XYZ file of C-alpha atoms in Angstrom:
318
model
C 3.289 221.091 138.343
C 2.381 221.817 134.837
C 5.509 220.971 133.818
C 5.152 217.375 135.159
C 1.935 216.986 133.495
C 2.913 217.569 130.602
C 5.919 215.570 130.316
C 3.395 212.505 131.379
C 0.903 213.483 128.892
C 4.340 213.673 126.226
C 5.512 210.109 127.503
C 1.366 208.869 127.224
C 1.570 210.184 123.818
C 4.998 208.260 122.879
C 3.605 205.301 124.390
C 0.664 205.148 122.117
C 2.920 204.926 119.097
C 5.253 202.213 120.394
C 5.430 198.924 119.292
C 6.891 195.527 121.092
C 7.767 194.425 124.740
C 8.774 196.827 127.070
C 9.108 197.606 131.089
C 9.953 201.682 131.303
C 11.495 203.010 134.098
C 12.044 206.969 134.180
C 13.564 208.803 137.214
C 13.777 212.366 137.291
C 14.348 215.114 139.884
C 10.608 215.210 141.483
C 9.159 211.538 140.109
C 9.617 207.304 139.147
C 7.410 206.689 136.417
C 7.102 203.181 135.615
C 4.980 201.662 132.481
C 4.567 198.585 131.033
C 3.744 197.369 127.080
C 0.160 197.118 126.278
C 0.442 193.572 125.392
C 2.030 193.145 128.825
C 4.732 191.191 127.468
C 7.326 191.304 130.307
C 6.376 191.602 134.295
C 6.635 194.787 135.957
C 5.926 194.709 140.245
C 5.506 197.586 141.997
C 6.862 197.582 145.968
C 7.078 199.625 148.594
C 10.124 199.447 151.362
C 9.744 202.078 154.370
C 8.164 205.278 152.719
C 9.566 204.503 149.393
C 8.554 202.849 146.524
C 9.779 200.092 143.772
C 9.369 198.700 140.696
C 11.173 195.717 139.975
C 10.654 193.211 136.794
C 9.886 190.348 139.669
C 8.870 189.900 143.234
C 11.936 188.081 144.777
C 13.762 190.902 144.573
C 11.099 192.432 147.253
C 11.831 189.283 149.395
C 15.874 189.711 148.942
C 15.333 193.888 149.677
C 12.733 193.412 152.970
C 9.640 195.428 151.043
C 6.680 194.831 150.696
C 4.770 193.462 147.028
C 1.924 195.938 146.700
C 1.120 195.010 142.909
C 1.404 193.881 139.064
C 1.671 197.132 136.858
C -1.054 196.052 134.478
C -0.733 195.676 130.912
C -0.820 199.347 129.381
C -0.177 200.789 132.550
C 1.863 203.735 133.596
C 2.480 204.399 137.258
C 3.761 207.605 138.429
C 5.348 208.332 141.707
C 5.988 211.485 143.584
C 5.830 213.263 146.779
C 1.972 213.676 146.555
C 1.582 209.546 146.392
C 0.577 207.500 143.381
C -1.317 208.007 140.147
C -2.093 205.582 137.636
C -2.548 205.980 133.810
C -3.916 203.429 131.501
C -3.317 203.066 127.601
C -6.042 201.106 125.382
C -4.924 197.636 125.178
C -6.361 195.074 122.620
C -4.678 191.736 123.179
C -2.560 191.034 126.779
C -0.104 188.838 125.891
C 2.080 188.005 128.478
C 5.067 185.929 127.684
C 4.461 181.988 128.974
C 8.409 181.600 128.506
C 8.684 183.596 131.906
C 6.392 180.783 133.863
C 8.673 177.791 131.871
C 12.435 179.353 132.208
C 13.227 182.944 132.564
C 11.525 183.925 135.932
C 12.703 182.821 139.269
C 10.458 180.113 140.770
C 10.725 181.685 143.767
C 8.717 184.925 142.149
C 5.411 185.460 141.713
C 4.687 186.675 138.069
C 1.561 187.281 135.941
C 0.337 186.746 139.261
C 0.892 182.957 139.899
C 3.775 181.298 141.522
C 6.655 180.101 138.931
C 7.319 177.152 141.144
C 3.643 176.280 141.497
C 2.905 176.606 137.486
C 6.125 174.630 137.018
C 4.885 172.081 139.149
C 1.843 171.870 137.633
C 3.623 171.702 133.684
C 5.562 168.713 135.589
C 2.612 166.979 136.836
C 0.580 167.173 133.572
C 3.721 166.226 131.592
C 3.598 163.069 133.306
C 0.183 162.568 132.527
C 0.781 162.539 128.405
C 4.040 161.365 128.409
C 4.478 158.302 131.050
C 7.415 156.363 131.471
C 8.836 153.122 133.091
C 12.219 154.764 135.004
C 13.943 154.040 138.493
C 14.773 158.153 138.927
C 13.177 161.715 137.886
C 16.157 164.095 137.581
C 16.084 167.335 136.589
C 18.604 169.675 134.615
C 19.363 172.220 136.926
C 18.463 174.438 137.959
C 15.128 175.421 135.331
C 13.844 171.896 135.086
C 13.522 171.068 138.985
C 10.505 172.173 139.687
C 8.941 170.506 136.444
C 10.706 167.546 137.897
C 9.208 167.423 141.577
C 5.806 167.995 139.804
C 6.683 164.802 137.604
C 7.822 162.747 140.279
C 4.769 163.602 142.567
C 2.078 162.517 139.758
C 4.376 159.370 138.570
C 5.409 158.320 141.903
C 9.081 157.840 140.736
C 11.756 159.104 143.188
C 13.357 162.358 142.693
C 16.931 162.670 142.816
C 19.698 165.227 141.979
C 21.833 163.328 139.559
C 23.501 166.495 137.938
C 25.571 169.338 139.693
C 25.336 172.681 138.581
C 27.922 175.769 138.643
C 26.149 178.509 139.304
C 28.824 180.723 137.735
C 27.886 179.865 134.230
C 25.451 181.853 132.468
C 22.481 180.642 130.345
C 23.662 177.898 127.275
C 21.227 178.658 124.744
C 22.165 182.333 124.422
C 25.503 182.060 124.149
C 26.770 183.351 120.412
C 28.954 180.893 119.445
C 28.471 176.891 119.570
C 32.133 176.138 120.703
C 30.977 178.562 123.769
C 28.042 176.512 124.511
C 30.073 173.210 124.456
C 32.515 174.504 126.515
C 29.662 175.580 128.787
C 28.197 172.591 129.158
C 30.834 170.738 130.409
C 31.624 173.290 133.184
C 28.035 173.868 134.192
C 27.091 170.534 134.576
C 28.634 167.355 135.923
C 27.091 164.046 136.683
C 26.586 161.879 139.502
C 27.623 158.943 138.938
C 26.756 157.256 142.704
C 22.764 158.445 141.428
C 22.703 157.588 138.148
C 24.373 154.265 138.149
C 22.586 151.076 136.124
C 19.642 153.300 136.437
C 16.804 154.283 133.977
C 16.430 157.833 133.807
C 13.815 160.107 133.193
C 15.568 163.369 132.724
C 13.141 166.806 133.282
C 14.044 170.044 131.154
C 12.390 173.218 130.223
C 12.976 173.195 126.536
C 14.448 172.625 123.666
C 16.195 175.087 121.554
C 18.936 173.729 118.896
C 19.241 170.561 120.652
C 22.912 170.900 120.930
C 22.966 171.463 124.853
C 20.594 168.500 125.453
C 22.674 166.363 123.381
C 25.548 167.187 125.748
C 23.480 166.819 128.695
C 21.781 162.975 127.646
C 25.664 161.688 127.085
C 27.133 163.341 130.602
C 24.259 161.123 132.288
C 25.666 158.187 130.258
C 29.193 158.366 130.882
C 27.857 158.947 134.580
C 26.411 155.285 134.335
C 22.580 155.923 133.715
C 21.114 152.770 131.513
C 18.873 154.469 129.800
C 17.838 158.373 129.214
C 13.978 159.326 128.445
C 13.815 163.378 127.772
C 10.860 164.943 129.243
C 9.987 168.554 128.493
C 7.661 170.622 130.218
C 6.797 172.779 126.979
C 5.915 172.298 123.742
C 8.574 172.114 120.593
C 9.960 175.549 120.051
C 9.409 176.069 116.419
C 9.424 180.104 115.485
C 12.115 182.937 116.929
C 10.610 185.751 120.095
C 10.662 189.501 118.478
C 9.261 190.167 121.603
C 12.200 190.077 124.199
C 13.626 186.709 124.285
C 17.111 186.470 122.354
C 16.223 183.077 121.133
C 18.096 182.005 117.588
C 16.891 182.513 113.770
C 14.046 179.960 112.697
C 16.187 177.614 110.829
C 18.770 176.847 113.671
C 15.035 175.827 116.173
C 15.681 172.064 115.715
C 11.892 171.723 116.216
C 11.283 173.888 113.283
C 12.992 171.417 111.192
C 12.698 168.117 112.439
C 10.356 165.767 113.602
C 9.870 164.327 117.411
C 11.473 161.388 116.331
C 13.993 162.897 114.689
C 14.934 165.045 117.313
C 14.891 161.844 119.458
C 17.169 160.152 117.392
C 19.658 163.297 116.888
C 20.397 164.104 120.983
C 20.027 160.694 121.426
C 17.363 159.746 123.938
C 15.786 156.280 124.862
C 12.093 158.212 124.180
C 11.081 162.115 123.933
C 7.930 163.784 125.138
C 7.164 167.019 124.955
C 4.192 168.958 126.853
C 1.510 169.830 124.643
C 0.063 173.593 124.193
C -3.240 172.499 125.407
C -1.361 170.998 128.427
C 0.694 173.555 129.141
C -2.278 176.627 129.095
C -4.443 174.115 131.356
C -1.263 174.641 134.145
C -1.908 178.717 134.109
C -5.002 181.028 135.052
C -6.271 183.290 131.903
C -4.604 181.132 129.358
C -6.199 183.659 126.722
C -3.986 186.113 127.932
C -0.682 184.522 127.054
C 1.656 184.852 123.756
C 2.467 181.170 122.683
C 4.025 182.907 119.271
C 7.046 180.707 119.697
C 5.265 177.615 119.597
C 2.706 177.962 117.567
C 3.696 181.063 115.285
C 0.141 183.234 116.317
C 2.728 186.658 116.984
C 0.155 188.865 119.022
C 1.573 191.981 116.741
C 2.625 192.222 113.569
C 6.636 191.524 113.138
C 9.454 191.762 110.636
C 12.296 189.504 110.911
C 15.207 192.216 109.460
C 14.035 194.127 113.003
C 15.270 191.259 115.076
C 19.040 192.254 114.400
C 18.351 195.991 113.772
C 20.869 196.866 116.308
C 23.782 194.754 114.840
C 23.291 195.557 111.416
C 26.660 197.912 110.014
């Protein structure tokens, strides 16, 4: 109907003038509109289960449902869905900049986003981490859950056994987001517990996706020693995190990124590990197809769109 055109070409129009990372769902009487940020920040999937259609923000949730992946909503795209079928809209787009920080921690590997695999690009961050950052060890382990794929990857190109030498509650939510520091300790201790039968008089190298403040790793490096390991080397499958997201991830202010203020070294010495490696940007976009198209802002500071930092906390100011 008119009516329906013009509320798309009203929502086109609104679109234009927004700014930042978004995934847009709309449901009204007669249509789902779905549309995704020109940058193409965050993943949007389109599905389709029966006669109906979905939008989801990745494709496991197909898998868990029984439908069937049809697409990516591209960057700039808004998809509109009613009882005549499907029509697409596109918005000019300058820069795609997906976020990599889906493909190192926040998707499920068991998705495919951007469209890769997670586990696959995991693996391959694992693999090349072992490359530039060797090491002498009797075990890979990974922190679980985020740093097991990393880890198989590191274990297949080092030929050093895997092994689960941590146990995860999978009650707990995510560490690093966590307000308060006294929550995070807490958290640590009832997410994770070693094993000490695994890690015994053995020489560790332990497989993570990052670091933020350092604090959780810390935790993590002394659990595996009071579980018996002889020595810890940290392995990262990313590169030092070293500015704040404005773009959808609720990482912390600049100065509380431990890689923002210390050194490698330092940050070896602080969490204390036996050696630290992390995987280097150039290392890291050689793992992923269309490495151009990624935002790396948080390692390297190159924001894809202009940013304020007093709009981080908009929301909380009084």
């Amino acid at each position: 109907s008119s009516r329906s055109i013009g509320k798309r070409r009203a929502l086109l129009k609104a679109l234009r003038k927004v700014k930042g990372a978004y995934s847009l769902l709309l449901l009204t009487n007669n249509e789902l509109i779905g549309a995704r940020d020109p940058q193409g920040f965050r993943p949007l999937v389109l599905g389709k289960l029966g006669e109906s259609f979905l939008f989801a923000s990745e494709t496991c949730a197909f898998d868990l449902l029984g439908a069937k992946y049809i697409r990516e909503v591209r960057p700039g795209e808004m998809v509109v869905i009613d009882k005549k079928g499907i029509k697409s809209y596109l918005l000019p787009s300058s820069r795609v900049s997906q976020c990599i920080f889906e493909h190192i921690y926040f998707a499920r590997p068991d998705s495919l986003v951007f469209g890769e695999s997670v586990h696959k690009v995991r693996e391959k961050l694992g693999k090349r981490l072992a490359q530039e950052h060797p090491c002498k060890a009797d075990l890979v382990i990974p922190v679980p859950d985020s740093g097991v794929s990393a880890a198989l990857g590191y274990a297949s190109e080092s030929k050093i056994p895997f092994a689960m030498g941590l146990t995860r509650n999978h009650y707990i939510g995510r560490t690093f987001i966590e307000p308060l520091q006294s929550f995070r300790d807490m958290e640590v201790k009832i997410k994770l517990n070693p094993i000490r039968d695994v890690l015994k008089g053995k020489r560790i190298v332990l497989i993570d996706d990052s670091i933020v403040r350092g604090t959780t790793s810390k935790k993590i490096i002394r659990l595996l020693r009071e579980g018996g390991a002889r020595e810890v080397h940290f392995r990262i499958s990313s590169p030092p995190i070293k500015f704040p997201c404005f773009f959808g991830i609720d990482t912390p202010v600049q100065r509380e990124l431990i890689a923002s203020s210390y050194s490698v070294e330092e940050i070896r010495e602080r969490i204390g590990a036996n050696t630290l490696g992390y995987l280097s940007l150039e290392g890291l976009l050689s793992c992923v197809k269309n490495p151009d198209s990624y935002c790396t802002a948080c390692f390297n500071g190159d924001y894809p769109l202009k940013v304020s930092p007093q709009t981080k906390y908009i929301f909380e100011a009084k």
